[in-house]
């Protein structure tokens, strides 16, 4: 996936949050539940979370059958 400048900036911001705020609060075996925002699927984000032993789980895509 090619990233434009905006996507790259957002990925960097999310990665900073993960490294500075989230990772210090995680433990081995923790589960991090994320939605399907494209930046959440960046390999660098997953690698950062898995490096501390956390498991990354994504919500399923929206289904029109499940909407009221």
mmCIF file with all atom_site columns, N, CA and C in Angstrom:
data_model
loop_
_atom_site.group_PDB
_atom_site.id
_atom_site.type_symbol
_atom_site.label_atom_id
_atom_site.label_alt_id
_atom_site.label_comp_id
_atom_site.label_asym_id
_atom_site.label_entity_id
_atom_site.label_seq_id
_atom_site.pdbx_PDB_ins_code
_atom_site.Cartn_x
_atom_site.Cartn_y
_atom_site.Cartn_z
_atom_site.occupancy
_atom_site.B_iso_or_equiv
_atom_site.pdbx_formal_charge
_atom_site.auth_seq_id
_atom_site.auth_comp_id
_atom_site.auth_asym_id
_atom_site.auth_atom_id
_atom_site.pdbx_PDB_model_num
ATOM 1   N N  . UNK A 1 1  ? 0.849   -1.172  0.000  1.00 0.00 ? 1  UNK A N  1
ATOM 2   C CA . UNK A 1 1  ? 0.000   0.000   0.000  1.00 0.00 ? 1  UNK A CA 1
ATOM 3   C C  . UNK A 1 1  ? 0.897   1.238   0.000  1.00 0.00 ? 1  UNK A C  1
ATOM 4   N N  . UNK A 1 2  ? 0.745   2.065   -0.984 1.00 0.00 ? 2  UNK A N  1
ATOM 5   C CA . UNK A 1 2  ? 1.513   3.308   -1.060 1.00 0.00 ? 2  UNK A CA 1
ATOM 6   C C  . UNK A 1 2  ? 0.880   4.342   -0.134 1.00 0.00 ? 2  UNK A C  1
ATOM 7   N N  . UNK A 1 3  ? 1.726   5.009   0.619  1.00 0.00 ? 3  UNK A N  1
ATOM 8   C CA . UNK A 1 3  ? 1.223   6.006   1.551  1.00 0.00 ? 3  UNK A CA 1
ATOM 9   C C  . UNK A 1 3  ? 1.479   7.404   1.015  1.00 0.00 ? 3  UNK A C  1
ATOM 10  N N  . UNK A 1 4  ? 0.454   8.231   1.039  1.00 0.00 ? 4  UNK A N  1
ATOM 11  C CA . UNK A 1 4  ? 0.673   9.631   0.700  1.00 0.00 ? 4  UNK A CA 1
ATOM 12  C C  . UNK A 1 4  ? 1.202   10.342  1.944  1.00 0.00 ? 4  UNK A C  1
ATOM 13  N N  . UNK A 1 5  ? 1.527   11.596  1.823  1.00 0.00 ? 5  UNK A N  1
ATOM 14  C CA . UNK A 1 5  ? 2.122   12.329  2.952  1.00 0.00 ? 5  UNK A CA 1
ATOM 15  C C  . UNK A 1 5  ? 1.206   12.390  4.154  1.00 0.00 ? 5  UNK A C  1
ATOM 16  N N  . UNK A 1 6  ? -0.083  12.579  3.922  1.00 0.00 ? 6  UNK A N  1
ATOM 17  C CA . UNK A 1 6  ? -1.030  12.651  5.038  1.00 0.00 ? 6  UNK A CA 1
ATOM 18  C C  . UNK A 1 6  ? -1.098  11.317  5.769  1.00 0.00 ? 6  UNK A C  1
ATOM 19  N N  . UNK A 1 7  ? -1.201  10.232  5.027  1.00 0.00 ? 7  UNK A N  1
ATOM 20  C CA . UNK A 1 7  ? -1.267  8.909   5.649  1.00 0.00 ? 7  UNK A CA 1
ATOM 21  C C  . UNK A 1 7  ? 0.000   8.605   6.430  1.00 0.00 ? 7  UNK A C  1
ATOM 22  N N  . UNK A 1 8  ? 1.130   8.997   5.889  1.00 0.00 ? 8  UNK A N  1
ATOM 23  C CA . UNK A 1 8  ? 2.396   8.788   6.575  1.00 0.00 ? 8  UNK A CA 1
ATOM 24  C C  . UNK A 1 8  ? 2.443   9.592   7.877  1.00 0.00 ? 8  UNK A C  1
ATOM 25  N N  . UNK A 1 9  ? 1.949   10.811  7.846  1.00 0.00 ? 9  UNK A N  1
ATOM 26  C CA . UNK A 1 9  ? 1.906   11.651  9.049  1.00 0.00 ? 9  UNK A CA 1
ATOM 27  C C  . UNK A 1 9  ? 1.009   11.035  10.111 1.00 0.00 ? 9  UNK A C  1
ATOM 28  N N  . UNK A 1 10 ? -0.155  10.577  9.710  1.00 0.00 ? 10 UNK A N  1
ATOM 29  C CA . UNK A 1 10 ? -1.085  9.964   10.657 1.00 0.00 ? 10 UNK A CA 1
ATOM 30  C C  . UNK A 1 10 ? -0.485  8.679   11.227 1.00 0.00 ? 10 UNK A C  1
ATOM 31  N N  . UNK A 1 11 ? 0.162   7.886   10.388 1.00 0.00 ? 11 UNK A N  1
ATOM 32  C CA . UNK A 1 11 ? 0.807   6.665   10.864 1.00 0.00 ? 11 UNK A CA 1
ATOM 33  C C  . UNK A 1 11 ? 1.870   6.997   11.900 1.00 0.00 ? 11 UNK A C  1
ATOM 34  N N  . UNK A 1 12 ? 2.647   8.014   11.664 1.00 0.00 ? 12 UNK A N  1
ATOM 35  C CA . UNK A 1 12 ? 3.679   8.434   12.622 1.00 0.00 ? 12 UNK A CA 1
ATOM 36  C C  . UNK A 1 12 ? 3.059   8.884   13.937 1.00 0.00 ? 12 UNK A C  1
ATOM 37  N N  . UNK A 1 13 ? 1.937   9.601   13.869 1.00 0.00 ? 13 UNK A N  1
ATOM 38  C CA . UNK A 1 13 ? 1.264   10.057  15.086 1.00 0.00 ? 13 UNK A CA 1
ATOM 39  C C  . UNK A 1 13 ? 0.700   8.877   15.884 1.00 0.00 ? 13 UNK A C  1
ATOM 40  N N  . UNK A 1 14 ? 0.096   7.929   15.198 1.00 0.00 ? 14 UNK A N  1
ATOM 41  C CA . UNK A 1 14 ? -0.449  6.750   15.866 1.00 0.00 ? 14 UNK A CA 1
ATOM 42  C C  . UNK A 1 14 ? 0.682   5.934   16.478 1.00 0.00 ? 14 UNK A C  1
ATOM 43  N N  . UNK A 1 15 ? 1.769   5.776   15.744 1.00 0.00 ? 15 UNK A N  1
ATOM 44  C CA . UNK A 1 15 ? 2.906   5.032   16.260 1.00 0.00 ? 15 UNK A CA 1
ATOM 45  C C  . UNK A 1 15 ? 3.498   5.716   17.486 1.00 0.00 ? 15 UNK A C  1
ATOM 46  N N  . UNK A 1 16 ? 3.583   7.034   17.470 1.00 0.00 ? 16 UNK A N  1
ATOM 47  C CA . UNK A 1 16 ? 4.072   7.760   18.638 1.00 0.00 ? 16 UNK A CA 1
ATOM 48  C C  . UNK A 1 16 ? 3.177   7.496   19.844 1.00 0.00 ? 16 UNK A C  1
ATOM 49  N N  . UNK A 1 17 ? 1.866   7.567   19.656 1.00 0.00 ? 17 UNK A N  1
ATOM 50  C CA . UNK A 1 17 ? 0.928   7.297   20.752 1.00 0.00 ? 17 UNK A CA 1
ATOM 51  C C  . UNK A 1 17 ? 1.124   5.873   21.285 1.00 0.00 ? 17 UNK A C  1
ATOM 52  N N  . UNK A 1 18 ? 1.234   4.927   20.376 1.00 0.00 ? 18 UNK A N  1
ATOM 53  C CA . UNK A 1 18 ? 1.391   3.526   20.784 1.00 0.00 ? 18 UNK A CA 1
ATOM 54  C C  . UNK A 1 18 ? 2.671   3.346   21.598 1.00 0.00 ? 18 UNK A C  1
ATOM 55  N N  . UNK A 1 19 ? 3.772   3.926   21.118 1.00 0.00 ? 19 UNK A N  1
ATOM 56  C CA . UNK A 1 19 ? 5.052   3.751   21.805 1.00 0.00 ? 19 UNK A CA 1
ATOM 57  C C  . UNK A 1 19 ? 5.123   4.526   23.121 1.00 0.00 ? 19 UNK A C  1
ATOM 58  N N  . UNK A 1 20 ? 4.582   5.732   23.151 1.00 0.00 ? 20 UNK A N  1
ATOM 59  C CA . UNK A 1 20 ? 4.726   6.587   24.329 1.00 0.00 ? 20 UNK A CA 1
ATOM 60  C C  . UNK A 1 20 ? 3.654   6.343   25.396 1.00 0.00 ? 20 UNK A C  1
ATOM 61  N N  . UNK A 1 21 ? 2.445   5.995   24.989 1.00 0.00 ? 21 UNK A N  1
ATOM 62  C CA . UNK A 1 21 ? 1.327   5.902   25.924 1.00 0.00 ? 21 UNK A CA 1
ATOM 63  C C  . UNK A 1 21 ? 0.849   4.456   26.114 1.00 0.00 ? 21 UNK A C  1
ATOM 64  N N  . UNK A 1 22 ? 0.598   3.769   25.014 1.00 0.00 ? 22 UNK A N  1
ATOM 65  C CA . UNK A 1 22 ? -0.049  2.458   25.111 1.00 0.00 ? 22 UNK A CA 1
ATOM 66  C C  . UNK A 1 22 ? 0.909   1.350   25.544 1.00 0.00 ? 22 UNK A C  1
ATOM 67  N N  . UNK A 1 23 ? 2.070   1.236   24.910 1.00 0.00 ? 23 UNK A N  1
ATOM 68  C CA . UNK A 1 23 ? 2.988   0.135   25.208 1.00 0.00 ? 23 UNK A CA 1
ATOM 69  C C  . UNK A 1 23 ? 3.402   0.100   26.676 1.00 0.00 ? 23 UNK A C  1
ATOM 70  N N  . UNK A 1 24 ? 3.679   1.222   27.325 1.00 0.00 ? 24 UNK A N  1
ATOM 71  C CA . UNK A 1 24 ? 4.029   1.127   28.747 1.00 0.00 ? 24 UNK A CA 1
ATOM 72  C C  . UNK A 1 24 ? 2.910   0.548   29.626 1.00 0.00 ? 24 UNK A C  1
ATOM 73  N N  . UNK A 1 25 ? 1.677   0.568   29.131 1.00 0.00 ? 25 UNK A N  1
ATOM 74  C CA . UNK A 1 25 ? 0.541   0.048   29.891 1.00 0.00 ? 25 UNK A CA 1
ATOM 75  C C  . UNK A 1 25 ? 0.223   -1.418  29.568 1.00 0.00 ? 25 UNK A C  1
ATOM 76  N N  . UNK A 1 26 ? 0.892   -1.979  28.563 1.00 0.00 ? 26 UNK A N  1
ATOM 77  C CA . UNK A 1 26 ? 0.584   -3.340  28.112 1.00 0.00 ? 26 UNK A CA 1
ATOM 78  C C  . UNK A 1 26 ? 1.429   -4.375  28.840 1.00 0.00 ? 26 UNK A C  1
ATOM 79  N N  . UNK A 1 27 ? 1.002   -5.613  28.779 1.00 0.00 ? 27 UNK A N  1
ATOM 80  C CA . UNK A 1 27 ? 1.723   -6.739  29.349 1.00 0.00 ? 27 UNK A CA 1
ATOM 81  C C  . UNK A 1 27 ? 1.696   -7.873  28.333 1.00 0.00 ? 27 UNK A C  1
ATOM 82  N N  . UNK A 1 28 ? 2.547   -8.850  28.527 1.00 0.00 ? 28 UNK A N  1
ATOM 83  C CA . UNK A 1 28 ? 2.567   -10.008 27.626 1.00 0.00 ? 28 UNK A CA 1
ATOM 84  C C  . UNK A 1 28 ? 1.216   -10.702 27.692 1.00 0.00 ? 28 UNK A C  1
ATOM 85  N N  . UNK A 1 29 ? 0.627   -10.936 26.549 1.00 0.00 ? 29 UNK A N  1
ATOM 86  C CA . UNK A 1 29 ? -0.680  -11.573 26.477 1.00 0.00 ? 29 UNK A CA 1
ATOM 87  C C  . UNK A 1 29 ? -1.845  -10.603 26.433 1.00 0.00 ? 29 UNK A C  1
ATOM 88  N N  . UNK A 1 30 ? -1.569  -9.303  26.538 1.00 0.00 ? 30 UNK A N  1
ATOM 89  C CA . UNK A 1 30 ? -2.642  -8.305  26.436 1.00 0.00 ? 30 UNK A CA 1
ATOM 90  C C  . UNK A 1 30 ? -3.229  -8.349  25.023 1.00 0.00 ? 30 UNK A C  1
ATOM 91  N N  . UNK A 1 31 ? -4.487  -8.030  24.914 1.00 0.00 ? 31 UNK A N  1
ATOM 92  C CA . UNK A 1 31 ? -5.163  -7.991  23.615 1.00 0.00 ? 31 UNK A CA 1
ATOM 93  C C  . UNK A 1 31 ? -5.502  -6.547  23.302 1.00 0.00 ? 31 UNK A C  1
ATOM 94  N N  . UNK A 1 32 ? -5.067  -6.086  22.132 1.00 0.00 ? 32 UNK A N  1
ATOM 95  C CA . UNK A 1 32 ? -5.355  -4.730  21.675 1.00 0.00 ? 32 UNK A CA 1
ATOM 96  C C  . UNK A 1 32 ? -6.373  -4.855  20.552 1.00 0.00 ? 32 UNK A C  1
ATOM 97  N N  . UNK A 1 33 ? -7.551  -4.320  20.784 1.00 0.00 ? 33 UNK A N  1
ATOM 98  C CA . UNK A 1 33 ? -8.646  -4.378  19.825 1.00 0.00 ? 33 UNK A CA 1
ATOM 99  C C  . UNK A 1 33 ? -8.669  -3.078  19.033 1.00 0.00 ? 33 UNK A C  1
ATOM 100 N N  . UNK A 1 34 ? -8.584  -3.183  17.709 1.00 0.00 ? 34 UNK A N  1
ATOM 101 C CA . UNK A 1 34 ? -8.562  -1.987  16.862 1.00 0.00 ? 34 UNK A CA 1
ATOM 102 C C  . UNK A 1 34 ? -9.620  -2.091  15.773 1.00 0.00 ? 34 UNK A C  1
ATOM 103 N N  . UNK A 1 35 ? -10.067 -0.921  15.336 1.00 0.00 ? 35 UNK A N  1
ATOM 104 C CA . UNK A 1 35 ? -11.022 -0.897  14.230 1.00 0.00 ? 35 UNK A CA 1
ATOM 105 C C  . UNK A 1 35 ? -10.251 -0.995  12.914 1.00 0.00 ? 35 UNK A C  1
ATOM 106 N N  . UNK A 1 36 ? -10.937 -0.795  11.821 1.00 0.00 ? 36 UNK A N  1
ATOM 107 C CA . UNK A 1 36 ? -10.334 -1.009  10.509 1.00 0.00 ? 36 UNK A CA 1
ATOM 108 C C  . UNK A 1 36 ? -9.817  0.261   9.850  1.00 0.00 ? 36 UNK A C  1
ATOM 109 N N  . UNK A 1 37 ? -9.445  1.247   10.653 1.00 0.00 ? 37 UNK A N  1
ATOM 110 C CA . UNK A 1 37 ? -8.795  2.430   10.113 1.00 0.00 ? 37 UNK A CA 1
ATOM 111 C C  . UNK A 1 37 ? -7.517  1.976   9.407  1.00 0.00 ? 37 UNK A C  1
ATOM 112 N N  . UNK A 1 38 ? -7.290  2.404   8.171  1.00 0.00 ? 38 UNK A N  1
ATOM 113 C CA . UNK A 1 38 ? -6.124  1.903   7.435  1.00 0.00 ? 38 UNK A CA 1
ATOM 114 C C  . UNK A 1 38 ? -4.795  2.035   8.182  1.00 0.00 ? 38 UNK A C  1
ATOM 115 N N  . UNK A 1 39 ? -4.630  3.096   8.967  1.00 0.00 ? 39 UNK A N  1
ATOM 116 C CA . UNK A 1 39 ? -3.366  3.269   9.685  1.00 0.00 ? 39 UNK A CA 1
ATOM 117 C C  . UNK A 1 39 ? -3.159  2.156   10.712 1.00 0.00 ? 39 UNK A C  1
ATOM 118 N N  . UNK A 1 40 ? -4.225  1.593   11.247 1.00 0.00 ? 40 UNK A N  1
ATOM 119 C CA . UNK A 1 40 ? -4.097  0.511   12.217 1.00 0.00 ? 40 UNK A CA 1
ATOM 120 C C  . UNK A 1 40 ? -3.547  -0.761  11.580 1.00 0.00 ? 40 UNK A C  1
ATOM 121 N N  . UNK A 1 41 ? -3.673  -0.882  10.276 1.00 0.00 ? 41 UNK A N  1
ATOM 122 C CA . UNK A 1 41 ? -3.193  -2.063  9.562  1.00 0.00 ? 41 UNK A CA 1
ATOM 123 C C  . UNK A 1 41 ? -1.739  -1.916  9.111  1.00 0.00 ? 41 UNK A C  1
ATOM 124 N N  . UNK A 1 42 ? -1.108  -0.807  9.406  1.00 0.00 ? 42 UNK A N  1
ATOM 125 C CA . UNK A 1 42 ? 0.296   -0.617  9.024  1.00 0.00 ? 42 UNK A CA 1
ATOM 126 C C  . UNK A 1 42 ? 1.151   -1.644  9.769  1.00 0.00 ? 42 UNK A C  1
ATOM 127 N N  . UNK A 1 43 ? 2.080   -2.258  9.049  1.00 0.00 ? 43 UNK A N  1
ATOM 128 C CA . UNK A 1 43 ? 2.932   -3.293  9.635  1.00 0.00 ? 43 UNK A CA 1
ATOM 129 C C  . UNK A 1 43 ? 3.702   -2.764  10.836 1.00 0.00 ? 43 UNK A C  1
ATOM 130 N N  . UNK A 1 44 ? 4.157   -1.525  10.770 1.00 0.00 ? 44 UNK A N  1
ATOM 131 C CA . UNK A 1 44 ? 4.947   -0.957  11.865 1.00 0.00 ? 44 UNK A CA 1
ATOM 132 C C  . UNK A 1 44 ? 4.127   -0.849  13.153 1.00 0.00 ? 44 UNK A C  1
ATOM 133 N N  . UNK A 1 45 ? 2.841   -0.609  13.040 1.00 0.00 ? 45 UNK A N  1
ATOM 134 C CA . UNK A 1 45 ? 1.960   -0.530  14.211 1.00 0.00 ? 45 UNK A CA 1
ATOM 135 C C  . UNK A 1 45 ? 1.804   -1.914  14.830 1.00 0.00 ? 45 UNK A C  1
ATOM 136 N N  . UNK A 1 46 ? 1.529   -2.898  14.001 1.00 0.00 ? 46 UNK A N  1
ATOM 137 C CA . UNK A 1 46 ? 1.377   -4.272  14.501 1.00 0.00 ? 46 UNK A CA 1
ATOM 138 C C  . UNK A 1 46 ? 2.676   -4.768  15.131 1.00 0.00 ? 46 UNK A C  1
ATOM 139 N N  . UNK A 1 47 ? 3.799   -4.506  14.478 1.00 0.00 ? 47 UNK A N  1
ATOM 140 C CA . UNK A 1 47 ? 5.094   -4.951  14.993 1.00 0.00 ? 47 UNK A CA 1
ATOM 141 C C  . UNK A 1 47 ? 5.407   -4.320  16.349 1.00 0.00 ? 47 UNK A C  1
ATOM 142 N N  . UNK A 1 48 ? 5.079   -3.041  16.503 1.00 0.00 ? 48 UNK A N  1
ATOM 143 C CA . UNK A 1 48 ? 5.334   -2.366  17.776 1.00 0.00 ? 48 UNK A CA 1
ATOM 144 C C  . UNK A 1 48 ? 4.531   -3.011  18.898 1.00 0.00 ? 48 UNK A C  1
ATOM 145 N N  . UNK A 1 49 ? 3.281   -3.328  18.638 1.00 0.00 ? 49 UNK A N  1
ATOM 146 C CA . UNK A 1 49 ? 2.433   -3.933  19.666 1.00 0.00 ? 49 UNK A CA 1
ATOM 147 C C  . UNK A 1 49 ? 2.854   -5.372  19.969 1.00 0.00 ? 49 UNK A C  1
ATOM 148 N N  . UNK A 1 50 ? 3.176   -6.125  18.937 1.00 0.00 ? 50 UNK A N  1
ATOM 149 C CA . UNK A 1 50 ? 3.565   -7.514  19.136 1.00 0.00 ? 50 UNK A CA 1
ATOM 150 C C  . UNK A 1 50 ? 4.949   -7.639  19.769 1.00 0.00 ? 50 UNK A C  1
ATOM 151 N N  . UNK A 1 51 ? 5.759   -6.583  19.693 1.00 0.00 ? 51 UNK A N  1
ATOM 152 C CA . UNK A 1 51 ? 7.101   -6.640  20.268 1.00 0.00 ? 51 UNK A CA 1
ATOM 153 C C  . UNK A 1 51 ? 7.082   -6.749  21.793 1.00 0.00 ? 51 UNK A C  1
ATOM 154 N N  . UNK A 1 52 ? 5.977   -6.355  22.415 1.00 0.00 ? 52 UNK A N  1
ATOM 155 C CA . UNK A 1 52 ? 5.853   -6.474  23.870 1.00 0.00 ? 52 UNK A CA 1
ATOM 156 C C  . UNK A 1 52 ? 4.991   -7.675  24.270 1.00 0.00 ? 52 UNK A C  1
ATOM 157 N N  . UNK A 1 53 ? 4.640   -8.492  23.295 1.00 0.00 ? 53 UNK A N  1
ATOM 158 C CA . UNK A 1 53 ? 3.867   -9.693  23.586 1.00 0.00 ? 53 UNK A CA 1
ATOM 159 C C  . UNK A 1 53 ? 2.368   -9.507  23.549 1.00 0.00 ? 53 UNK A C  1
ATOM 160 N N  . UNK A 1 54 ? 1.906   -8.354  23.069 1.00 0.00 ? 54 UNK A N  1
ATOM 161 C CA . UNK A 1 54 ? 0.462   -8.118  22.956 1.00 0.00 ? 54 UNK A CA 1
ATOM 162 C C  . UNK A 1 54 ? -0.057  -8.743  21.669 1.00 0.00 ? 54 UNK A C  1
ATOM 163 N N  . UNK A 1 55 ? -1.318  -9.095  21.667 1.00 0.00 ? 55 UNK A N  1
ATOM 164 C CA . UNK A 1 55 ? -1.964  -9.649  20.482 1.00 0.00 ? 55 UNK A CA 1
ATOM 165 C C  . UNK A 1 55 ? -2.867  -8.581  19.881 1.00 0.00 ? 55 UNK A C  1
ATOM 166 N N  . UNK A 1 56 ? -2.780  -8.402  18.569 1.00 0.00 ? 56 UNK A N  1
ATOM 167 C CA . UNK A 1 56 ? -3.596  -7.412  17.872 1.00 0.00 ? 56 UNK A CA 1
ATOM 168 C C  . UNK A 1 56 ? -4.801  -8.119  17.262 1.00 0.00 ? 56 UNK A C  1
ATOM 169 N N  . UNK A 1 57 ? -5.997  -7.607  17.570 1.00 0.00 ? 57 UNK A N  1
ATOM 170 C CA . UNK A 1 57 ? -7.242  -8.156  17.033 1.00 0.00 ? 57 UNK A CA 1
ATOM 171 C C  . UNK A 1 57 ? -8.004  -7.007  16.389 1.00 0.00 ? 57 UNK A C  1
ATOM 172 N N  . UNK A 1 58 ? -8.492  -7.244  15.168 1.00 0.00 ? 58 UNK A N  1
ATOM 173 C CA . UNK A 1 58 ? -9.255  -6.223  14.451 1.00 0.00 ? 58 UNK A CA 1
ATOM 174 C C  . UNK A 1 58 ? -10.741 -6.544  14.503 1.00 0.00 ? 58 UNK A C  1
ATOM 175 N N  . UNK A 1 59 ? -11.533 -5.491  14.645 1.00 0.00 ? 59 UNK A N  1
ATOM 176 C CA . UNK A 1 59 ? -12.987 -5.660  14.554 1.00 0.00 ? 59 UNK A CA 1
ATOM 177 C C  . UNK A 1 59 ? -13.336 -6.111  13.144 1.00 0.00 ? 59 UNK A C  1
ATOM 178 N N  . UNK A 1 60 ? -14.390 -6.873  12.990 1.00 0.00 ? 60 UNK A N  1
ATOM 179 C CA . UNK A 1 60 ? -14.798 -7.247  11.639 1.00 0.00 ? 60 UNK A CA 1
ATOM 180 C C  . UNK A 1 60 ? -15.298 -6.026  10.884 1.00 0.00 ? 60 UNK A C  1
ATOM 181 N N  . UNK A 1 61 ? -15.201 -6.059  9.555  1.00 0.00 ? 61 UNK A N  1
ATOM 182 C CA . UNK A 1 61 ? -15.732 -4.928  8.781  1.00 0.00 ? 61 UNK A CA 1
ATOM 183 C C  . UNK A 1 61 ? -17.232 -4.761  9.020  1.00 0.00 ? 61 UNK A C  1
ATOM 184 N N  . UNK A 1 62 ? -17.718 -3.557  8.836  1.00 0.00 ? 62 UNK A N  1
ATOM 185 C CA . UNK A 1 62 ? -19.147 -3.315  9.008  1.00 0.00 ? 62 UNK A CA 1
ATOM 186 C C  . UNK A 1 62 ? -19.943 -4.171  8.045  1.00 0.00 ? 62 UNK A C  1
ATOM 187 N N  . UNK A 1 63 ? -21.035 -4.668  8.539  1.00 0.00 ? 63 UNK A N  1
ATOM 188 C CA . UNK A 1 63 ? -21.913 -5.476  7.714  1.00 0.00 ? 63 UNK A CA 1
ATOM 189 C C  . UNK A 1 63 ? -23.285 -4.801  7.656  1.00 0.00 ? 63 UNK A C  1
ATOM 190 N N  . UNK A 1 64 ? -23.804 -4.572  6.460  1.00 0.00 ? 64 UNK A N  1
ATOM 191 C CA . UNK A 1 64 ? -25.135 -3.961  6.361  1.00 0.00 ? 64 UNK A CA 1
ATOM 192 C C  . UNK A 1 64 ? -26.208 -4.813  7.018  1.00 0.00 ? 64 UNK A C  1
ATOM 193 N N  . UNK A 1 65 ? -25.966 -6.121  7.140  1.00 0.00 ? 65 UNK A N  1
ATOM 194 C CA . UNK A 1 65 ? -26.937 -7.009  7.767  1.00 0.00 ? 65 UNK A CA 1
ATOM 195 C C  . UNK A 1 65 ? -27.052 -6.752  9.267  1.00 0.00 ? 65 UNK A C  1
ATOM 196 N N  . UNK A 1 66 ? -26.008 -6.177  9.864  1.00 0.00 ? 66 UNK A N  1
ATOM 197 C CA . UNK A 1 66 ? -26.001 -5.957  11.298 1.00 0.00 ? 66 UNK A CA 1
ATOM 198 C C  . UNK A 1 66 ? -26.447 -4.557  11.700 1.00 0.00 ? 66 UNK A C  1
ATOM 199 N N  . UNK A 1 67 ? -26.643 -3.686  10.729 1.00 0.00 ? 67 UNK A N  1
ATOM 200 C CA . UNK A 1 67 ? -27.073 -2.325  11.027 1.00 0.00 ? 67 UNK A CA 1
ATOM 201 C C  . UNK A 1 67 ? -28.586 -2.280  11.196 1.00 0.00 ? 67 UNK A C  1
ATOM 202 N N  . UNK A 1 68 ? -29.069 -1.455  12.137 1.00 0.00 ? 68 UNK A N  1
ATOM 203 C CA . UNK A 1 68 ? -30.517 -1.378  12.348 1.00 0.00 ? 68 UNK A CA 1
ATOM 204 C C  . UNK A 1 68 ? -31.230 -0.708  11.192 1.00 0.00 ? 68 UNK A C  1
#
